PDB file of C-alpha atoms in Angstrom:
ATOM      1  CA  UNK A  11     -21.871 -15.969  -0.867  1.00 49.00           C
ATOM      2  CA  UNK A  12     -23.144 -16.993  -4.099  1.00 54.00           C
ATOM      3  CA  UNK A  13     -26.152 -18.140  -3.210  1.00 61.00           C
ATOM      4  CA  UNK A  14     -27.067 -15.063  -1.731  1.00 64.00           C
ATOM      5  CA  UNK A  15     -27.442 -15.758   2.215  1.00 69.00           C
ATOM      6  CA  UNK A  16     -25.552 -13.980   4.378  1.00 74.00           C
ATOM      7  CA  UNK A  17     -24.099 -15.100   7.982  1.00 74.00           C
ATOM      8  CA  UNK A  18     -27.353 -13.695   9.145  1.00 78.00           C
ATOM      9  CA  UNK A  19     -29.382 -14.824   7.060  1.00 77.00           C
ATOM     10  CA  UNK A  20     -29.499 -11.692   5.123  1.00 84.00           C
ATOM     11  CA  UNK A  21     -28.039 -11.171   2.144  1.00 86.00           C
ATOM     12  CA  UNK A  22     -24.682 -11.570   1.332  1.00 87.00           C
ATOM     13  CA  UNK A  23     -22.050  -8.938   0.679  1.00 90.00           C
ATOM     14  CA  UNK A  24     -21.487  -9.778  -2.637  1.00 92.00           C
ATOM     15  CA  UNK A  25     -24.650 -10.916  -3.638  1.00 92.00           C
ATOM     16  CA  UNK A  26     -25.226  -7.646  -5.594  1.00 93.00           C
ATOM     17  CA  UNK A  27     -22.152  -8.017  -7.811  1.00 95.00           C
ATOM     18  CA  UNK A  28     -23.221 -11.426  -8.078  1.00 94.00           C
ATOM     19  CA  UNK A  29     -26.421 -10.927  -9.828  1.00 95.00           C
ATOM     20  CA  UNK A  30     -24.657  -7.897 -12.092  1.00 96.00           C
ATOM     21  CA  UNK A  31     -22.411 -10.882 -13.135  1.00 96.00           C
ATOM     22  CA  UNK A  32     -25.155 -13.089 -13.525  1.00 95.00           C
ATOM     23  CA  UNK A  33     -27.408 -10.688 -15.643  1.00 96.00           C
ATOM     24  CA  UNK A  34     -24.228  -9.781 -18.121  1.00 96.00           C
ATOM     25  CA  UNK A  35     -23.430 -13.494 -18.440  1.00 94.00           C
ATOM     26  CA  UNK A  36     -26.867 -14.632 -19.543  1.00 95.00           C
ATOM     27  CA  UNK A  37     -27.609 -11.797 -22.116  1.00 94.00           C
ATOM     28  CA  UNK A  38     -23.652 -11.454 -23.439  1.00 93.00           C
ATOM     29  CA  UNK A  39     -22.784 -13.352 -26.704  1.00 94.00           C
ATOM     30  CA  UNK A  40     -18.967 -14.035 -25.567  1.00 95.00           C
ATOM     31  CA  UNK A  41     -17.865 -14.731 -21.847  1.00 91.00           C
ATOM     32  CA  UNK A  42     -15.535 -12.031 -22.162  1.00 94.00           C
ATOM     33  CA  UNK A  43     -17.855  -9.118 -22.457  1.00 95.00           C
ATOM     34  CA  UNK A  44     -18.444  -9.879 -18.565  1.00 95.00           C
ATOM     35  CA  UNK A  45     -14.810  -9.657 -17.745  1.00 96.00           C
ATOM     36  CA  UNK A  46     -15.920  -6.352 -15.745  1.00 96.00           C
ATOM     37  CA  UNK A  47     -18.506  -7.913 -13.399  1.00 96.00           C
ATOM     38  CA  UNK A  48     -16.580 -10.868 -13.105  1.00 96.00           C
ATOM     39  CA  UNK A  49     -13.622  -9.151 -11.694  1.00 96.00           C
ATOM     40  CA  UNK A  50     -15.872  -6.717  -9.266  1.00 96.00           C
ATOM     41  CA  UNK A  51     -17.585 -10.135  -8.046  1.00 96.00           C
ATOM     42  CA  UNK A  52     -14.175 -11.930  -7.028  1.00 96.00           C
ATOM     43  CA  UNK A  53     -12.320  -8.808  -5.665  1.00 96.00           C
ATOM     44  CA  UNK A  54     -15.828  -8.686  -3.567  1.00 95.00           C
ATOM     45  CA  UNK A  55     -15.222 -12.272  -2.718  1.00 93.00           C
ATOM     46  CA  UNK A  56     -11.407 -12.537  -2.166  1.00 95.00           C
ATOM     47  CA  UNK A  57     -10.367  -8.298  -1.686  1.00 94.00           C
ATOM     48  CA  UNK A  58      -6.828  -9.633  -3.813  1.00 94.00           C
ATOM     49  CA  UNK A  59      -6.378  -5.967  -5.182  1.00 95.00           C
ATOM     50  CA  UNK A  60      -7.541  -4.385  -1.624  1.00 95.00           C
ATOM     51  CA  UNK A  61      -4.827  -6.213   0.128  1.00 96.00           C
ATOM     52  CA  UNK A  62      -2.344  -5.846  -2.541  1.00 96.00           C
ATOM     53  CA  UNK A  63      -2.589  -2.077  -2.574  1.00 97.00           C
ATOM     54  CA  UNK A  64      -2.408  -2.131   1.120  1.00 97.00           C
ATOM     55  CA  UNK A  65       0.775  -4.314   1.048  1.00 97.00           C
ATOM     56  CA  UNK A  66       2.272  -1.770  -1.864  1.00 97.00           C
ATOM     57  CA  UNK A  67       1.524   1.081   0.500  1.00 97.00           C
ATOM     58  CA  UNK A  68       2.887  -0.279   3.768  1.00 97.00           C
ATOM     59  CA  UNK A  69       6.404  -1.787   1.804  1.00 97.00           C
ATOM     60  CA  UNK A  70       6.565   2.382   0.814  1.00 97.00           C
ATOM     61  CA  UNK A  71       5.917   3.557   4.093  1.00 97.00           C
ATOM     62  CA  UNK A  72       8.513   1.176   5.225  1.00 97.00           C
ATOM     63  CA  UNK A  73      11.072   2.274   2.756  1.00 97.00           C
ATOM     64  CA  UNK A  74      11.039   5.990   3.702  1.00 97.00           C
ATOM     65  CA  UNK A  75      10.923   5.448   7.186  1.00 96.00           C
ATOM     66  CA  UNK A  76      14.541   3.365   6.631  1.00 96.00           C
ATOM     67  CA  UNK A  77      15.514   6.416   4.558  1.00 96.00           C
ATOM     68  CA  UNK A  78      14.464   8.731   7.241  1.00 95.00           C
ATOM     69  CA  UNK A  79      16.317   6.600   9.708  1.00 94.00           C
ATOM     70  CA  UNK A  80      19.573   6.698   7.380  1.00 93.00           C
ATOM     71  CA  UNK A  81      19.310  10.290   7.462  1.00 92.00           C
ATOM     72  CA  UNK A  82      18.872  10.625  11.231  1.00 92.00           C
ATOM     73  CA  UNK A  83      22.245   8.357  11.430  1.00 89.00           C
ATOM     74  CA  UNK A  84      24.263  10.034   9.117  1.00 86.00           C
ATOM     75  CA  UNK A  85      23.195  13.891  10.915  1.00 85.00           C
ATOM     76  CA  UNK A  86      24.168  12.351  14.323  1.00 84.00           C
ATOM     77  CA  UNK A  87      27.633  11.168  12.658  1.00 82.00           C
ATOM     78  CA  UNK A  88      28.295  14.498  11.747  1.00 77.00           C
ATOM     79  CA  UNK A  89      27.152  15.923  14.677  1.00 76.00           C
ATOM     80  CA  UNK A  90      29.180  13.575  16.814  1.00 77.00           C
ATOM     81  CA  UNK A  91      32.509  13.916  14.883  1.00 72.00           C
ATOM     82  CA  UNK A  92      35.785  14.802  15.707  1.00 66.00           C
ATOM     83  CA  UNK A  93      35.990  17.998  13.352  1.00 63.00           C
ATOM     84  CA  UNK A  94      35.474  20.600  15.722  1.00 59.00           C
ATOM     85  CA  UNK A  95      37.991  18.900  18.489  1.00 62.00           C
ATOM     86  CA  UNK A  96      40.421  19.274  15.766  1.00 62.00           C
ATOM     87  CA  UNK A  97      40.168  22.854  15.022  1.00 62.00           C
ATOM     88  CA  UNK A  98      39.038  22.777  11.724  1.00 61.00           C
ATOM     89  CA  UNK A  99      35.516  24.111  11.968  1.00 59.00           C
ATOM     90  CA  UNK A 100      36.095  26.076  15.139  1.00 55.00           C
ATOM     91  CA  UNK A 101      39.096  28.385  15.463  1.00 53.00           C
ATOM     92  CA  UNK A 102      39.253  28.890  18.921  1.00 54.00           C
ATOM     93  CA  UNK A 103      43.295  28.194  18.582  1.00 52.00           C
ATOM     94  CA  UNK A 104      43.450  30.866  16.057  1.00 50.00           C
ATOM     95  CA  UNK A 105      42.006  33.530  17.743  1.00 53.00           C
ATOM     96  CA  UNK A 106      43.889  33.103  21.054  1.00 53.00           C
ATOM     97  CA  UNK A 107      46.879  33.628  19.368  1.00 53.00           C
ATOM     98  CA  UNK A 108      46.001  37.041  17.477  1.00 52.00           C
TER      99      UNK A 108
END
């Protein structure tokens, strides 16, 4: 927390980030020049880019799993088709006749 007391007692998690912020924004001449600590404080505080790069990676690993699926479904297809019962890959037919 802000205020720099932890659940224990202690201090917080962010409290370090907190003071860095705290220390730029009294000696800078613009707000802006802070921008830095500002956003290291709240992704301390909130972890918005943490969980957005965990819900990026997990929407990929989703993706090629379906792909890998597709491709499992489309081998069996072919695997389970009616090409060899019709001669055309095995020429069983042929060869008894010769």
């Amino acid at each position: 927390m802000a205020s720099g007391f932890g659940l224990n007692g202690g201090r917080g998690r962010c409290f370090h980030f907190w003071q860095e912020f705290n220390k730029c924004y009294a000696g800078a001449d613009f707000p802006q020049q802070c921008n830095a600590q500002r956003d290291d404080y709240m992704e301390c505080l909130h972890h918005t880019k943490e969980f957005a790069r965990v819900a990026h990676i997990k929407a990929e690993e989703l993706k090629q799993a379906e792909k890998k699926s597709k491709l499992k479904d489309a081998a069996n297809a072919a695997a389970t088709s009616n090409l060899p019962r019709l001669n055309i890959i095995d020429n069983k037919q042929v060869e008894s006749k010769a």
